[in-house]
XYZ file of C-alpha atoms in Angstrom:
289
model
C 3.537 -15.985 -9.884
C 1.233 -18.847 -8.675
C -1.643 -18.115 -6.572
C -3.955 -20.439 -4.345
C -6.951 -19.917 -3.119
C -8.446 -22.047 -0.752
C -12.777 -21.382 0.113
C -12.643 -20.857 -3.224
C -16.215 -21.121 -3.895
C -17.100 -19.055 -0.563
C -18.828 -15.580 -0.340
C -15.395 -14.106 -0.464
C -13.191 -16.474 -1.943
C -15.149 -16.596 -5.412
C -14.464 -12.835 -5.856
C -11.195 -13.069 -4.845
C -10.444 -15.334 -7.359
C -12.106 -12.920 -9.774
C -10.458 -10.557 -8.838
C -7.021 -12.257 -9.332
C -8.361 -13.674 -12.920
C -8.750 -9.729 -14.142
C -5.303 -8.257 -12.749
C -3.775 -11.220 -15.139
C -2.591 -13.524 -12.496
C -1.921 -17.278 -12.281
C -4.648 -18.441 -10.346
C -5.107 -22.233 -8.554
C -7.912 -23.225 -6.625
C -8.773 -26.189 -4.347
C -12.004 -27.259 -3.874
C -13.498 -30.922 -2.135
C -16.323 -30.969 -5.591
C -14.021 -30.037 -8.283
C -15.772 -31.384 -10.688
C -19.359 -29.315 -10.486
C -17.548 -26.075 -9.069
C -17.466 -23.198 -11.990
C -14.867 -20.824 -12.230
C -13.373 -18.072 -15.136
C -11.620 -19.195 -17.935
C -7.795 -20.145 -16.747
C -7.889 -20.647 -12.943
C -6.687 -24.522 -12.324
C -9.339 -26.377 -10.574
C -8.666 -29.395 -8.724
C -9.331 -31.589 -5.564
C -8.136 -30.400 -2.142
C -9.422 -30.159 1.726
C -7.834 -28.035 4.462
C -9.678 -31.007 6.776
C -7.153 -33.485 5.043
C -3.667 -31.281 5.036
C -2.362 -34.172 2.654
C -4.249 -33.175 0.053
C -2.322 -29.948 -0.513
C 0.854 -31.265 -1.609
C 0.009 -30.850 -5.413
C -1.781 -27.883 -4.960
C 0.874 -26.125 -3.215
C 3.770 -26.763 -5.889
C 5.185 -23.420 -7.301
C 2.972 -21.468 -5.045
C 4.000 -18.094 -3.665
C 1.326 -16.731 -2.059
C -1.885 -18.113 -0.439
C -5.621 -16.828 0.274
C -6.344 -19.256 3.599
C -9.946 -19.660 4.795
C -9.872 -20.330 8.204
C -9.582 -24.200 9.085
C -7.988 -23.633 12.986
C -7.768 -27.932 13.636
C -5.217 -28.282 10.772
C -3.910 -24.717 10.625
C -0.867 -25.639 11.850
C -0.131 -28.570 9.330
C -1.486 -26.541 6.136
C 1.229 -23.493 6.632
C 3.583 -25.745 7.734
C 3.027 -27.742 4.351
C 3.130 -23.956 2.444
C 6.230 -22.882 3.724
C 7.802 -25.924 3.228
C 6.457 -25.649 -0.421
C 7.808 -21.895 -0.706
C 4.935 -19.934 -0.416
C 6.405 -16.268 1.223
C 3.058 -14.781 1.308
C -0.142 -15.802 3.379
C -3.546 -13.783 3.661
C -5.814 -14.947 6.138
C -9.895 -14.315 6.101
C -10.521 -13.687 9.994
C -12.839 -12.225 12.114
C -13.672 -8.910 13.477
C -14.444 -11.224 16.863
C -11.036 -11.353 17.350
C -10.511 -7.669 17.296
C -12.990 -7.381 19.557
C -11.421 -10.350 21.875
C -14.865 -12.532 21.155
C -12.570 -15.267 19.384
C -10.503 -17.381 20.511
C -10.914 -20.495 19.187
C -11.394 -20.223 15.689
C -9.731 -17.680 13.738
C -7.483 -16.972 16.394
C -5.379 -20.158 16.090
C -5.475 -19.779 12.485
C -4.348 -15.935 12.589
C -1.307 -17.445 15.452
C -0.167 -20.186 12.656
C 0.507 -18.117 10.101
C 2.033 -15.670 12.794
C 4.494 -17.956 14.130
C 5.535 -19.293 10.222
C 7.447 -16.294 9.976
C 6.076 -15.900 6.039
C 4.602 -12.478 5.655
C 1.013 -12.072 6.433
C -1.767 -9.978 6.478
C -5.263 -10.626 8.414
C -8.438 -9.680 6.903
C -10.658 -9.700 10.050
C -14.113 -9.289 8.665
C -16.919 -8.017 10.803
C -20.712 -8.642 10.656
C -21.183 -9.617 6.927
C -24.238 -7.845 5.496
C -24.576 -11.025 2.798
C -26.215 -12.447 6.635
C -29.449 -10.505 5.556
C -29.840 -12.322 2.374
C -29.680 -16.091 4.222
C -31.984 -15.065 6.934
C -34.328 -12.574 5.039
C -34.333 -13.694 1.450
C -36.881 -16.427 1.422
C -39.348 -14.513 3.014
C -38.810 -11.617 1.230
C -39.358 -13.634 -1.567
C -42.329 -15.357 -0.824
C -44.495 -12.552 1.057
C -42.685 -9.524 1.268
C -42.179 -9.348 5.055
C -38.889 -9.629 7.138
C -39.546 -11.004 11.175
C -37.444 -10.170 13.283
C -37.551 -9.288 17.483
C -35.077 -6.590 16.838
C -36.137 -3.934 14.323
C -33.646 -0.951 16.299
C -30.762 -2.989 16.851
C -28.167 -1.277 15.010
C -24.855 -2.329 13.267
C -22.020 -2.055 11.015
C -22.274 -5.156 8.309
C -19.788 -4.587 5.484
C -20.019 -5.655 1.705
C -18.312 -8.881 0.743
C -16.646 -7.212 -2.420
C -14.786 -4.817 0.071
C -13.357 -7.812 2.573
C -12.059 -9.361 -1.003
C -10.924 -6.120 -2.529
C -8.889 -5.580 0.949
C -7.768 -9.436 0.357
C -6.622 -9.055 -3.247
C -4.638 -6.068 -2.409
C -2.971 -7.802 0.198
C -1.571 -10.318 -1.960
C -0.907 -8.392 -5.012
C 0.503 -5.462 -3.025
C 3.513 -5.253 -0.728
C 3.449 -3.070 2.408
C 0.910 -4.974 4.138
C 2.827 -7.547 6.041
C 2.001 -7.738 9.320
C -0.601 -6.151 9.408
C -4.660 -6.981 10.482
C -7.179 -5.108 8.710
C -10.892 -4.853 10.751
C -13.218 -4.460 8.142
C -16.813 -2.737 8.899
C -19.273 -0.908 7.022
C -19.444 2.781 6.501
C -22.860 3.310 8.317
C -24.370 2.049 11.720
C -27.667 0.960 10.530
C -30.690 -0.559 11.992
C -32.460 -4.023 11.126
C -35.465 -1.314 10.164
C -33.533 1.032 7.946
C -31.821 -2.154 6.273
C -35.107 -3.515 5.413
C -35.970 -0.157 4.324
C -32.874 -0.306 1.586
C -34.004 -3.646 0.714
C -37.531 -2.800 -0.163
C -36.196 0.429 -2.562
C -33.717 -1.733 -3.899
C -36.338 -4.396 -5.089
C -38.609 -1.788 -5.798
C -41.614 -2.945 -3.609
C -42.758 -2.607 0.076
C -41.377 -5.008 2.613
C -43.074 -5.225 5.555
C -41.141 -5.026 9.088
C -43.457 -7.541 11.676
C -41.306 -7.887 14.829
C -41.621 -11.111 16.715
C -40.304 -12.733 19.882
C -36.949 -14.358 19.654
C -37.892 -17.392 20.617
C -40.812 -17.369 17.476
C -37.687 -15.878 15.697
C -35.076 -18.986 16.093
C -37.869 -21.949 15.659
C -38.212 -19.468 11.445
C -34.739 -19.638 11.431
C -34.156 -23.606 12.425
C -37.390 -24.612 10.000
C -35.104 -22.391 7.395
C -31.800 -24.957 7.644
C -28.421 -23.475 6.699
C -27.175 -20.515 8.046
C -30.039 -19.096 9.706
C -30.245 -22.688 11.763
C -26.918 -23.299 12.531
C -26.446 -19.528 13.909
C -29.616 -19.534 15.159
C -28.996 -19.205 18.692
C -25.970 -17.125 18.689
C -27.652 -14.590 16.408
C -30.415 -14.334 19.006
C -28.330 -14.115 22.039
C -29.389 -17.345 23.324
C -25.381 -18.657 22.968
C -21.859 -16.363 22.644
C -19.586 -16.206 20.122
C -17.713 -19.368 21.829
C -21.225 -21.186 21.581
C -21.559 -20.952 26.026
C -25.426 -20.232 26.925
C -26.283 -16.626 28.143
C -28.675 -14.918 29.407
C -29.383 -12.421 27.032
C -30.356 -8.565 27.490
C -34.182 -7.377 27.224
C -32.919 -5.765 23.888
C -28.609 -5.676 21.799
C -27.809 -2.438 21.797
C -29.321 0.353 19.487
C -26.492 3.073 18.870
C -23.196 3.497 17.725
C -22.093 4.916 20.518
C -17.911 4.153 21.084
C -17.613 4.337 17.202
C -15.649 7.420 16.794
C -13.786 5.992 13.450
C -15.060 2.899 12.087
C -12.617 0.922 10.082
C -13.031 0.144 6.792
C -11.863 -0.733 3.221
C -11.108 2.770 2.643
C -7.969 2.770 4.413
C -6.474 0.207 2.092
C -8.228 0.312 -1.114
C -8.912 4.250 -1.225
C -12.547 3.874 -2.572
C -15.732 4.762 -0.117
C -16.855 1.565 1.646
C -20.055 0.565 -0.181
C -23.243 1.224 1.585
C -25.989 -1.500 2.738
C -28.111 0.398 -0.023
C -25.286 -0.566 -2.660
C -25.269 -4.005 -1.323
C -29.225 -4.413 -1.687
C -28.791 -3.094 -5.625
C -26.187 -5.783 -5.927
C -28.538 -8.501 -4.376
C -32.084 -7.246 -5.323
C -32.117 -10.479 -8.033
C -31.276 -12.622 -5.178
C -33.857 -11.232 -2.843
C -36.882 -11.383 -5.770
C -36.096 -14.556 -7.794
């Protein structure tokens, strides 16, 4: 059995893959920079864009099941191209915004494709990742020790990238999950504060909390580039999820109230969630190099 993976070197995708490699699988990938992206031993690399649908024909030759990163303008095309290639099998990476009715024009469509394809499917709708705190805190954590931030109560739910792809691998290995969309959260509601707190044992150092105003707080995280610019203002409550301005609230909420059962990974895998505190071991390199 032949199995692609598209985002392959994504936050997700590249353990996915791993995860394939060990369980003995045939694994493909498709990647736009084929020739500087580094995989294990045996996965076939080569050239492919969901922007440019085309591109998958080779790709998707003796494929049966598919890992799809979300790409909703050519959604349609790409599973149109997979079942046509014979792939029964399709596992989406979504978004716990559509869960929560926040998306609608980005997973969503790409969630509906694979719907209407009538190949079996499973959605892995993935909610606040907490991999976020490493793009927006890391460099300066690294470079003084400090996280700012106008929010140090603001609670949530992040889960652990290795538990979205072990809920993703078991999906396509497994049967008895077609049709079926998995929210992923953490195990914990946790504050900015507390995570910072996890952080700073994790490194093995204090890290300073300083709390700053949010607009001080999005011109750090535009100077920063990358993720922390481009999500700037929705991050901050200056923008929704669909990108519309809003007037945000003196302050997000600070409990979990409403969270009677949080779902997570457990539910499919049958291992404990992992904890921000497990997630800050994992990264502590990251967050001191």
């Amino acid at each position: 059995m032949t199995i692609l993976v598209t985002g392959a070197t994504g936050n997700v995708g590249r353990i996915v893959v791993e995860q394939l490699v060990e369980a003995g699988e045939r694994v493909r990938v498709i990647t736009r920079r084929p020739e500087t992206a580094v995989f294990p031993a045996g996965v076939e690399a080569g050239y492919g864009d969901l922007a440019d649908p085309a591109t998958l024909a080779g790709p998707l030759t003796e494929v049966e099941r598919l890992y799809l990163f979300p790409h909703p303008e050519t959604a349609g095309e790409v599973v149109d191209r997979a079942k046509r290639a014979g792939v029964r099998r399709i596992v989406v990476l979504s978004s716990g915004a559509v869960t929560a009715g926040l998306d609608t024009d980005f997973h969503l469509p790409v969630e509906r494709a694979v719907e209407d394809s009538g190949l079996e499917w499973t959605h892995v709708r993935a909610g606040e990742f907490m991999l976020n705190r490493l793009w927006l805190w890391g460099e300066s954590i690294r470079a003084q020790d400090v996280v700012r931030d106008p929010y140090p109560d603001q609670g949530g739910i992040p889960v652990h990238e290795r538990d979205i792809a072990d809920v993703a691998v078991r999906a396509l290995l497994h049967d008895g999950h077609a049709g079926a969309a998995y929210t992923l959260l953490g195990p914990e509601w946790i504050t900015r504060r507390e995570q910072v707190a996890a952080i700073a044992a994790a490194v093995g150092r204090e890290v300073r909390f300083e709390r700053v105003g949010r607009e001080e707080a999005r011109e750090i995280y535009r100077k920063m580039g990358g993720f922390a610019a481009a999500n700037a203002d929705f991050l901050l409550g200056f923008r929704d999820y669909g990108g519309r301005e809003i007037e945000p609230e003196a302050a997000p909420p600070s409990s979990a109230s409403g969270w009677s059962s949080m779902p997570t990974a457990e539910a499919v895998t049958g291992r404990p969630a992992r904890t921000f505190a497990q997630w800050a071991r994992d990264h502590a390199a990251d967050l001191t190099a």
